PDB file of C-alpha atoms in Angstrom:
ATOM      1  CA  MET A   1      12.743 -24.833 -34.630  1.00  0.00           C
ATOM      2  CA  ARG A   2      11.825 -21.280 -33.616  1.00  0.00           C
ATOM      3  CA  ILE A   3      14.062 -19.418 -31.205  1.00  0.00           C
ATOM      4  CA  ALA A   4      12.155 -17.026 -28.958  1.00  0.00           C
ATOM      5  CA  THR A   5      13.588 -13.526 -28.830  1.00  0.00           C
ATOM      6  CA  PRO A   6      13.668 -11.782 -25.459  1.00  0.00           C
ATOM      7  CA  ASP A   7      11.225  -8.951 -24.882  1.00  0.00           C
ATOM      8  CA  PRO A   8      13.299  -5.731 -24.785  1.00  0.00           C
ATOM      9  CA  ASN A   9      10.661  -4.144 -22.553  1.00  0.00           C
ATOM     10  CA  ILE A  10      11.120  -6.593 -19.674  1.00  0.00           C
ATOM     11  CA  PRO A  11      13.702  -4.427 -17.794  1.00  0.00           C
ATOM     12  CA  LEU A  12      11.372  -1.424 -18.087  1.00  0.00           C
ATOM     13  CA  ARG A  13       8.460  -3.468 -16.775  1.00  0.00           C
ATOM     14  CA  ARG A  14      10.550  -4.690 -13.857  1.00  0.00           C
ATOM     15  CA  SER A  15      11.519  -1.122 -12.965  1.00  0.00           C
ATOM     16  CA  ALA A  16       7.859  -0.099 -13.065  1.00  0.00           C
ATOM     17  CA  CYS A  17       6.825  -3.007 -10.833  1.00  0.00           C
ATOM     18  CA  ALA A  18       9.625  -2.160  -8.395  1.00  0.00           C
ATOM     19  CA  LEU A  19       8.549   1.506  -8.353  1.00  0.00           C
ATOM     20  CA  LEU A  20       4.976   0.465  -7.587  1.00  0.00           C
ATOM     21  CA  ALA A  21       6.163  -1.711  -4.703  1.00  0.00           C
ATOM     22  CA  ILE A  22       8.456   1.032  -3.354  1.00  0.00           C
ATOM     23  CA  ALA A  23       5.609   3.568  -3.482  1.00  0.00           C
ATOM     24  CA  LEU A  24       3.408   1.227  -1.449  1.00  0.00           C
ATOM     25  CA  LEU A  25       6.183   0.540   1.068  1.00  0.00           C
ATOM     26  CA  GLN A  26       7.044   4.226   1.470  1.00  0.00           C
ATOM     27  CA  ALA A  27       3.387   5.194   1.937  1.00  0.00           C
ATOM     28  CA  THR A  28       2.924   2.451   4.548  1.00  0.00           C
ATOM     29  CA  ALA A  29       6.069   3.449   6.445  1.00  0.00           C
ATOM     30  CA  ILE A  30       5.177   7.148   6.597  1.00  0.00           C
ATOM     31  CA  TRP A  31       1.649   6.280   7.735  1.00  0.00           C
ATOM     32  CA  PHE A  32       3.081   4.667  10.884  1.00  0.00           C
ATOM     33  CA  HIS A  33       5.597   7.446  11.581  1.00  0.00           C
ATOM     34  CA  PRO A  34       5.779   7.876  15.401  1.00  0.00           C
ATOM     35  CA  GLN A  35       5.527  11.280  17.034  1.00  0.00           C
ATOM     36  CA  ALA A  36       6.649  12.273  20.516  1.00  0.00           C
ATOM     37  CA  PRO A  37       4.301  14.475  22.586  1.00  0.00           C
ATOM     38  CA  ALA A  38       5.737  17.913  23.251  1.00  0.00           C
ATOM     39  CA  PRO A  39       3.820  19.830  25.932  1.00  0.00           C
ATOM     40  CA  ASN A  40       7.192  20.796  27.433  1.00  0.00           C
ATOM     41  CA  ALA A  41      10.890  20.066  26.923  1.00  0.00           C
ATOM     42  CA  PHE A  42      11.107  17.291  29.537  1.00  0.00           C
ATOM     43  CA  VAL A  43       8.116  15.333  28.201  1.00  0.00           C
ATOM     44  CA  TRP A  44       9.339  15.828  24.631  1.00  0.00           C
ATOM     45  CA  ILE A  45      12.800  14.410  25.373  1.00  0.00           C
ATOM     46  CA  GLN A  46      11.256  11.541  27.300  1.00  0.00           C
ATOM     47  CA  GLY A  47       8.936  10.813  24.378  1.00  0.00           C
ATOM     48  CA  LEU A  48      11.836  10.856  21.924  1.00  0.00           C
ATOM     49  CA  ALA A  49      13.624   8.294  24.060  1.00  0.00           C
ATOM     50  CA  GLU A  50      10.555   6.052  24.165  1.00  0.00           C
ATOM     51  CA  ILE A  51       9.875   6.055  20.435  1.00  0.00           C
ATOM     52  CA  GLY A  52      13.583   5.828  19.565  1.00  0.00           C
ATOM     53  CA  PRO A  53      13.797   2.149  18.494  1.00  0.00           C
ATOM     54  CA  ARG A  54      10.627   2.338  16.408  1.00  0.00           C
ATOM     55  CA  ALA A  55      11.709   5.646  14.868  1.00  0.00           C
ATOM     56  CA  SER A  56      15.103   4.225  13.925  1.00  0.00           C
ATOM     57  CA  HIS A  57      13.630   1.220  12.139  1.00  0.00           C
ATOM     58  CA  LEU A  58      11.038   3.305  10.318  1.00  0.00           C
ATOM     59  CA  HIS A  59      13.554   5.926   9.180  1.00  0.00           C
ATOM     60  CA  LEU A  60      15.844   3.181   7.936  1.00  0.00           C
ATOM     61  CA  VAL A  61      12.994   1.911   5.750  1.00  0.00           C
ATOM     62  CA  LEU A  62      12.279   5.437   4.515  1.00  0.00           C
ATOM     63  CA  VAL A  63      15.931   6.029   3.640  1.00  0.00           C
ATOM     64  CA  ALA A  64      16.011   2.756   1.713  1.00  0.00           C
ATOM     65  CA  THR A  65      12.866   3.679  -0.251  1.00  0.00           C
ATOM     66  CA  VAL A  66      14.235   7.141  -1.102  1.00  0.00           C
ATOM     67  CA  VAL A  67      17.462   5.641  -2.442  1.00  0.00           C
ATOM     68  CA  ALA A  68      15.534   2.980  -4.357  1.00  0.00           C
ATOM     69  CA  THR A  69      13.230   5.611  -5.890  1.00  0.00           C
ATOM     70  CA  TRP A  70      16.224   7.647  -7.047  1.00  0.00           C
ATOM     71  CA  LEU A  71      17.841   4.578  -8.653  1.00  0.00           C
ATOM     72  CA  LEU A  72      14.606   3.501 -10.326  1.00  0.00           C
ATOM     73  CA  PHE A  73      13.979   6.917 -11.837  1.00  0.00           C
ATOM     74  CA  GLY A  74      17.564   6.914 -13.036  1.00  0.00           C
ATOM     75  CA  GLU A  75      16.695   3.737 -14.954  1.00  0.00           C
ATOM     76  CA  LEU A  76      13.304   4.977 -16.162  1.00  0.00           C
ATOM     77  CA  GLY A  77      14.856   8.300 -17.148  1.00  0.00           C
ATOM     78  CA  THR A  78      16.836   6.621 -19.920  1.00  0.00           C
ATOM     79  CA  HIS A  79      13.469   5.882 -21.596  1.00  0.00           C
ATOM     80  CA  TRP A  80      11.843   9.263 -20.847  1.00  0.00           C
ATOM     81  CA  PRO A  81      10.420  11.160 -23.851  1.00  0.00           C
ATOM     82  CA  SER A  82      12.325  14.313 -22.828  1.00  0.00           C
ATOM     83  CA  GLN A  83      15.900  13.469 -21.875  1.00  0.00           C
ATOM     84  CA  ALA A  84      16.678  17.035 -20.777  1.00  0.00           C
ATOM     85  CA  LEU A  85      13.773  17.110 -18.303  1.00  0.00           C
ATOM     86  CA  ALA A  86      14.595  13.566 -17.177  1.00  0.00           C
ATOM     87  CA  ARG A  87      18.175  14.563 -16.334  1.00  0.00           C
ATOM     88  CA  GLY A  88      16.980  17.730 -14.599  1.00  0.00           C
ATOM     89  CA  GLY A  89      14.475  15.763 -12.556  1.00  0.00           C
ATOM     90  CA  GLU A  90      17.085  13.208 -11.571  1.00  0.00           C
ATOM     91  CA  ARG A  91      19.481  15.907 -10.330  1.00  0.00           C
ATOM     92  CA  LEU A  92      16.751  17.697  -8.393  1.00  0.00           C
ATOM     93  CA  TYR A  93      15.626  14.428  -6.836  1.00  0.00           C
ATOM     94  CA  ALA A  94      19.215  13.579  -5.898  1.00  0.00           C
ATOM     95  CA  LEU A  95      19.451  16.914  -4.053  1.00  0.00           C
ATOM     96  CA  GLY A  96      16.137  16.308  -2.310  1.00  0.00           C
ATOM     97  CA  ALA A  97      17.049  12.722  -1.474  1.00  0.00           C
ATOM     98  CA  ALA A  98      20.329  13.836   0.128  1.00  0.00           C
ATOM     99  CA  ALA A  99      18.468  16.388   2.254  1.00  0.00           C
ATOM    100  CA  MET A 100      15.794  13.890   3.283  1.00  0.00           C
ATOM    101  CA  ILE A 101      18.364  11.237   4.168  1.00  0.00           C
ATOM    102  CA  ALA A 102      20.313  13.722   6.293  1.00  0.00           C
ATOM    103  CA  GLY A 103      17.097  14.766   8.024  1.00  0.00           C
ATOM    104  CA  ALA A 104      16.136  11.139   8.602  1.00  0.00           C
ATOM    105  CA  MET A 105      19.517  10.432  10.185  1.00  0.00           C
ATOM    106  CA  ILE A 106      18.944  13.294  12.628  1.00  0.00           C
ATOM    107  CA  ASN A 107      15.317  12.536  13.430  1.00  0.00           C
ATOM    108  CA  GLY A 108      15.560   8.765  13.380  1.00  0.00           C
ATOM    109  CA  PHE A 109      18.941   8.156  14.997  1.00  0.00           C
ATOM    110  CA  ALA A 110      20.661  11.230  16.493  1.00  0.00           C
ATOM    111  CA  LEU A 111      17.701  12.737  18.375  1.00  0.00           C
ATOM    112  CA  PRO A 112      16.529   9.466  19.991  1.00  0.00           C
ATOM    113  CA  ARG A 113      20.090   8.666  21.071  1.00  0.00           C
ATOM    114  CA  VAL A 114      20.573  12.062  22.715  1.00  0.00           C
ATOM    115  CA  ALA A 115      17.164  11.726  24.365  1.00  0.00           C
ATOM    116  CA  ARG A 116      17.968   8.256  25.749  1.00  0.00           C
ATOM    117  CA  TRP A 117      21.312   9.549  27.009  1.00  0.00           C
ATOM    118  CA  ALA A 118      19.520  12.315  28.916  1.00  0.00           C
ATOM    119  CA  VAL A 119      16.722  10.135  30.308  1.00  0.00           C
ATOM    120  CA  MET A 120      19.104   7.408  31.503  1.00  0.00           C
ATOM    121  CA  GLY A 121      20.828   9.934  33.745  1.00  0.00           C
ATOM    122  CA  ARG A 122      24.040  10.431  31.801  1.00  0.00           C
ATOM    123  CA  ALA A 123      23.185  14.120  31.771  1.00  0.00           C
ATOM    124  CA  SER A 124      22.506  15.875  35.064  1.00  0.00           C
ATOM    125  CA  HIS A 125      19.079  17.043  33.892  1.00  0.00           C
ATOM    126  CA  ALA A 126      17.064  16.273  30.775  1.00  0.00           C
ATOM    127  CA  GLU A 127      16.463  19.999  30.388  1.00  0.00           C
ATOM    128  CA  GLY A 128      20.205  20.426  29.910  1.00  0.00           C
ATOM    129  CA  THR A 129      19.948  18.768  26.518  1.00  0.00           C
ATOM    130  CA  ASP A 130      17.035  20.952  25.472  1.00  0.00           C
ATOM    131  CA  ALA A 131      19.191  23.367  23.460  1.00  0.00           C
ATOM    132  CA  VAL A 132      20.993  20.541  21.641  1.00  0.00           C
ATOM    133  CA  VAL A 133      17.769  18.712  20.822  1.00  0.00           C
ATOM    134  CA  THR A 134      16.072  21.939  19.723  1.00  0.00           C
ATOM    135  CA  PHE A 135      18.947  22.795  17.369  1.00  0.00           C
ATOM    136  CA  ALA A 136      19.020  19.269  15.918  1.00  0.00           C
ATOM    137  CA  PHE A 137      15.267  19.371  15.399  1.00  0.00           C
ATOM    138  CA  ALA A 138      15.487  22.773  13.708  1.00  0.00           C
ATOM    139  CA  LEU A 139      18.191  21.410  11.390  1.00  0.00           C
ATOM    140  CA  ASN A 140      15.970  18.431  10.630  1.00  0.00           C
ATOM    141  CA  GLN A 141      13.103  20.764   9.734  1.00  0.00           C
ATOM    142  CA  ALA A 142      15.300  22.815   7.406  1.00  0.00           C
ATOM    143  CA  LEU A 143      16.530  19.683   5.633  1.00  0.00           C
ATOM    144  CA  ALA A 144      12.979  18.368   5.379  1.00  0.00           C
ATOM    145  CA  GLY A 145      11.909  21.624   3.737  1.00  0.00           C
ATOM    146  CA  LEU A 146      14.749  21.441   1.222  1.00  0.00           C
ATOM    147  CA  GLY A 147      13.931  17.810   0.493  1.00  0.00           C
ATOM    148  CA  LEU A 148      10.242  18.614   0.035  1.00  0.00           C
ATOM    149  CA  VAL A 149      10.866  21.421  -2.454  1.00  0.00           C
ATOM    150  CA  ALA A 150      13.616  19.640  -4.411  1.00  0.00           C
ATOM    151  CA  THR A 151      11.712  16.356  -4.812  1.00  0.00           C
ATOM    152  CA  CYS A 152       8.546  18.206  -5.834  1.00  0.00           C
ATOM    153  CA  LEU A 153      10.517  20.180  -8.422  1.00  0.00           C
ATOM    154  CA  ALA A 154      11.877  16.853  -9.691  1.00  0.00           C
ATOM    155  CA  ILE A 155       8.339  15.513 -10.039  1.00  0.00           C
ATOM    156  CA  LEU A 156       7.375  18.713 -11.851  1.00  0.00           C
ATOM    157  CA  ALA A 157      10.243  18.275 -14.336  1.00  0.00           C
ATOM    158  CA  TRP A 158       9.463  14.598 -14.915  1.00  0.00           C
ATOM    159  CA  SER A 159       5.760  15.352 -15.339  1.00  0.00           C
ATOM    160  CA  LEU A 160       6.417  18.094 -17.888  1.00  0.00           C
ATOM    161  CA  GLY A 161       8.474  15.532 -19.803  1.00  0.00           C
ATOM    162  CA  LEU A 162       5.285  13.470 -20.232  1.00  0.00           C
ATOM    163  CA  ARG A 163       3.133  16.308 -21.565  1.00  0.00           C
ATOM    164  CA  HIS A 164       3.147  15.128 -25.194  1.00  0.00           C
ATOM    165  CA  CYS A 165       2.699  11.431 -24.443  1.00  0.00           C
ATOM    166  CA  PRO A 166      -0.508   9.840 -25.731  1.00  0.00           C
ATOM    167  CA  GLY A 167      -2.723   7.704 -23.548  1.00  0.00           C
ATOM    168  CA  SER A 168      -4.902   8.311 -20.503  1.00  0.00           C
ATOM    169  CA  TRP A 169      -2.340   6.993 -17.988  1.00  0.00           C
ATOM    170  CA  ALA A 170       0.393   9.281 -19.329  1.00  0.00           C
ATOM    171  CA  ARG A 171      -1.968  12.258 -19.196  1.00  0.00           C
ATOM    172  CA  ALA A 172      -2.947  11.366 -15.636  1.00  0.00           C
ATOM    173  CA  ALA A 173       0.717  11.130 -14.636  1.00  0.00           C
ATOM    174  CA  CYS A 174       1.503  14.441 -16.332  1.00  0.00           C
ATOM    175  CA  ILE A 175      -1.422  16.422 -14.919  1.00  0.00           C
ATOM    176  CA  GLY A 176      -1.287  14.700 -11.537  1.00  0.00           C
ATOM    177  CA  GLY A 177       2.448  15.284 -11.148  1.00  0.00           C
ATOM    178  CA  ILE A 178       2.194  18.965 -12.055  1.00  0.00           C
ATOM    179  CA  GLY A 179      -0.719  19.419  -9.654  1.00  0.00           C
ATOM    180  CA  ILE A 180       0.912  17.524  -6.797  1.00  0.00           C
ATOM    181  CA  ALA A 181       4.215  19.364  -7.165  1.00  0.00           C
ATOM    182  CA  ALA A 182       2.589  22.784  -7.431  1.00  0.00           C
ATOM    183  CA  LEU A 183       0.208  22.248  -4.503  1.00  0.00           C
ATOM    184  CA  CYS A 184       2.896  20.839  -2.215  1.00  0.00           C
ATOM    185  CA  ILE A 185       5.368  23.645  -2.935  1.00  0.00           C
ATOM    186  CA  ALA A 186       2.661  26.307  -2.614  1.00  0.00           C
ATOM    187  CA  GLY A 187       1.376  24.736   0.602  1.00  0.00           C
ATOM    188  CA  TYR A 188       4.864  24.724   2.095  1.00  0.00           C
ATOM    189  CA  ALA A 189       5.624  28.282   0.952  1.00  0.00           C
ATOM    190  CA  LEU A 190       2.317  29.714   2.177  1.00  0.00           C
ATOM    191  CA  GLY A 191       2.128  27.769   5.439  1.00  0.00           C
ATOM    192  CA  PRO A 192      -0.658  25.132   5.281  1.00  0.00           C
ATOM    193  CA  ILE A 193       1.920  22.362   4.838  1.00  0.00           C
ATOM    194  CA  GLU A 194       4.566  22.262   7.556  1.00  0.00           C
ATOM    195  CA  THR A 195       7.574  20.010   7.936  1.00  0.00           C
ATOM    196  CA  ASP A 196       6.077  18.206  10.927  1.00  0.00           C
ATOM    197  CA  VAL A 197       4.974  14.568  10.836  1.00  0.00           C
ATOM    198  CA  ALA A 198       1.529  15.373   9.425  1.00  0.00           C
ATOM    199  CA  GLY A 199       2.900  17.692   6.725  1.00  0.00           C
ATOM    200  CA  ILE A 200       5.660  15.377   5.547  1.00  0.00           C
ATOM    201  CA  ALA A 201       3.241  12.437   5.590  1.00  0.00           C
ATOM    202  CA  THR A 202       0.813  14.382   3.386  1.00  0.00           C
ATOM    203  CA  VAL A 203       3.528  15.246   0.863  1.00  0.00           C
ATOM    204  CA  THR A 204       4.950  11.710   0.882  1.00  0.00           C
ATOM    205  CA  LEU A 205       1.548  10.113   0.266  1.00  0.00           C
ATOM    206  CA  ALA A 206       0.906  12.541  -2.591  1.00  0.00           C
ATOM    207  CA  GLN A 207       4.300  11.762  -4.141  1.00  0.00           C
ATOM    208  CA  CYS A 208       3.743   8.019  -3.755  1.00  0.00           C
ATOM    209  CA  THR A 209       0.469   8.415  -5.641  1.00  0.00           C
ATOM    210  CA  TRP A 210       2.406   9.968  -8.520  1.00  0.00           C
ATOM    211  CA  TYR A 211       5.024   7.197  -8.441  1.00  0.00           C
ATOM    212  CA  ALA A 212       2.183   4.693  -8.794  1.00  0.00           C
ATOM    213  CA  LEU A 213       0.763   6.635 -11.750  1.00  0.00           C
ATOM    214  CA  VAL A 214       4.147   6.547 -13.495  1.00  0.00           C
ATOM    215  CA  ALA A 215       4.478   2.815 -12.875  1.00  0.00           C
ATOM    216  CA  LEU A 216       0.990   2.184 -14.255  1.00  0.00           C
ATOM    217  CA  THR A 217       1.768   4.393 -17.267  1.00  0.00           C
ATOM    218  CA  VAL A 218       4.688   2.110 -18.092  1.00  0.00           C
ATOM    219  CA  LEU A 219       2.835  -1.119 -17.386  1.00  0.00           C
ATOM    220  CA  ARG A 220      -0.350  -0.165 -19.236  1.00  0.00           C
ATOM    221  CA  GLY A 221       1.144   1.708 -22.168  1.00  0.00           C
ATOM    222  CA  GLY A 222       4.767   2.730 -22.014  1.00  0.00           C
ATOM    223  CA  ALA A 223       6.246  -0.736 -21.773  1.00  0.00           C
ATOM    224  CA  SER A 224       4.686  -1.767 -25.075  1.00  0.00           C
ATOM    225  CA  ALA A 225       5.789   1.342 -26.924  1.00  0.00           C
ATOM    226  CA  GLY A 226       9.274   0.165 -27.853  1.00  0.00           C
ATOM    227  CA  ALA A 227      10.359  -0.848 -31.295  1.00  0.00           C
ATOM    228  CA  HIS A 228       9.555  -4.387 -32.317  1.00  0.00           C
ATOM    229  CA  THR A 229      13.103  -5.472 -33.086  1.00  0.00           C
ATOM    230  CA  PRO A 230      14.990  -7.128 -30.234  1.00  0.00           C
ATOM    231  CA  THR A 231      17.959  -4.790 -30.649  1.00  0.00           C
ATOM    232  CA  ALA A 232      15.908  -1.648 -30.113  1.00  0.00           C
ATOM    233  CA  SER A 233      15.628   0.019 -26.744  1.00  0.00           C
ATOM    234  CA  PRO A 234      12.171   0.331 -25.167  1.00  0.00           C
ATOM    235  CA  ARG A 235      10.876   3.815 -24.435  1.00  0.00           C
ATOM    236  CA  LEU A 236       7.986   5.454 -22.720  1.00  0.00           C
ATOM    237  CA  PRO A 237       5.264   6.546 -25.177  1.00  0.00           C
ATOM    238  CA  GLU A 238       6.361   9.460 -27.327  1.00  0.00           C
ATOM    239  CA  SER A 239       4.408  12.183 -29.019  1.00  0.00           C
ATOM    240  CA  PRO A 240       3.124  11.414 -32.509  1.00  0.00           C
TER     241      PRO A 240
END
């Protein structure tokens, strides 16, 4: 009788499949991100109140995907060809994730609640909350900028860690990640990319594309690069 030995690459494959699913979910959620019209303060606050429930649900999904991405890269990082760059990327992403989660809490929960409070008449005039809402929005924008830069730097570090990996998928992930990170940071620094809905959606979709490339790198090449003995740990493809 022959006893089948478990494939040591199965956990790595599962992480890659989960990352692919999270990338798709995050891209879909950001695509439907609501935006309140803002011709003046009163209309803006009224719009925030109207989109509040939808914004809360969507930001909850986005927060969940950010946390899941961080955990998945923590798992994938243990198999990364460059452990130093993997650890650096994980720390940078943790910083960016914290900033994005804080910003999502403001934009998805705090702002709509203040806006509903004003519109329902619990404040004498909606304009009276203008300063509070403006400050909260400015804080959200600052956190979004920090999250954008930190997560892109994390992608840059992870991508550089793949530079010596053989295979077309690994090369695509390496070159694509470096390009995406550099373009997003440069766009934010020089002005074309802002931390509004359109700007953050652009960056998020670009990052999700890179997450998908990493997942496909593992599924099409990296997951089969481990040692053949069941006691060995699987790794992403390493340089010759």
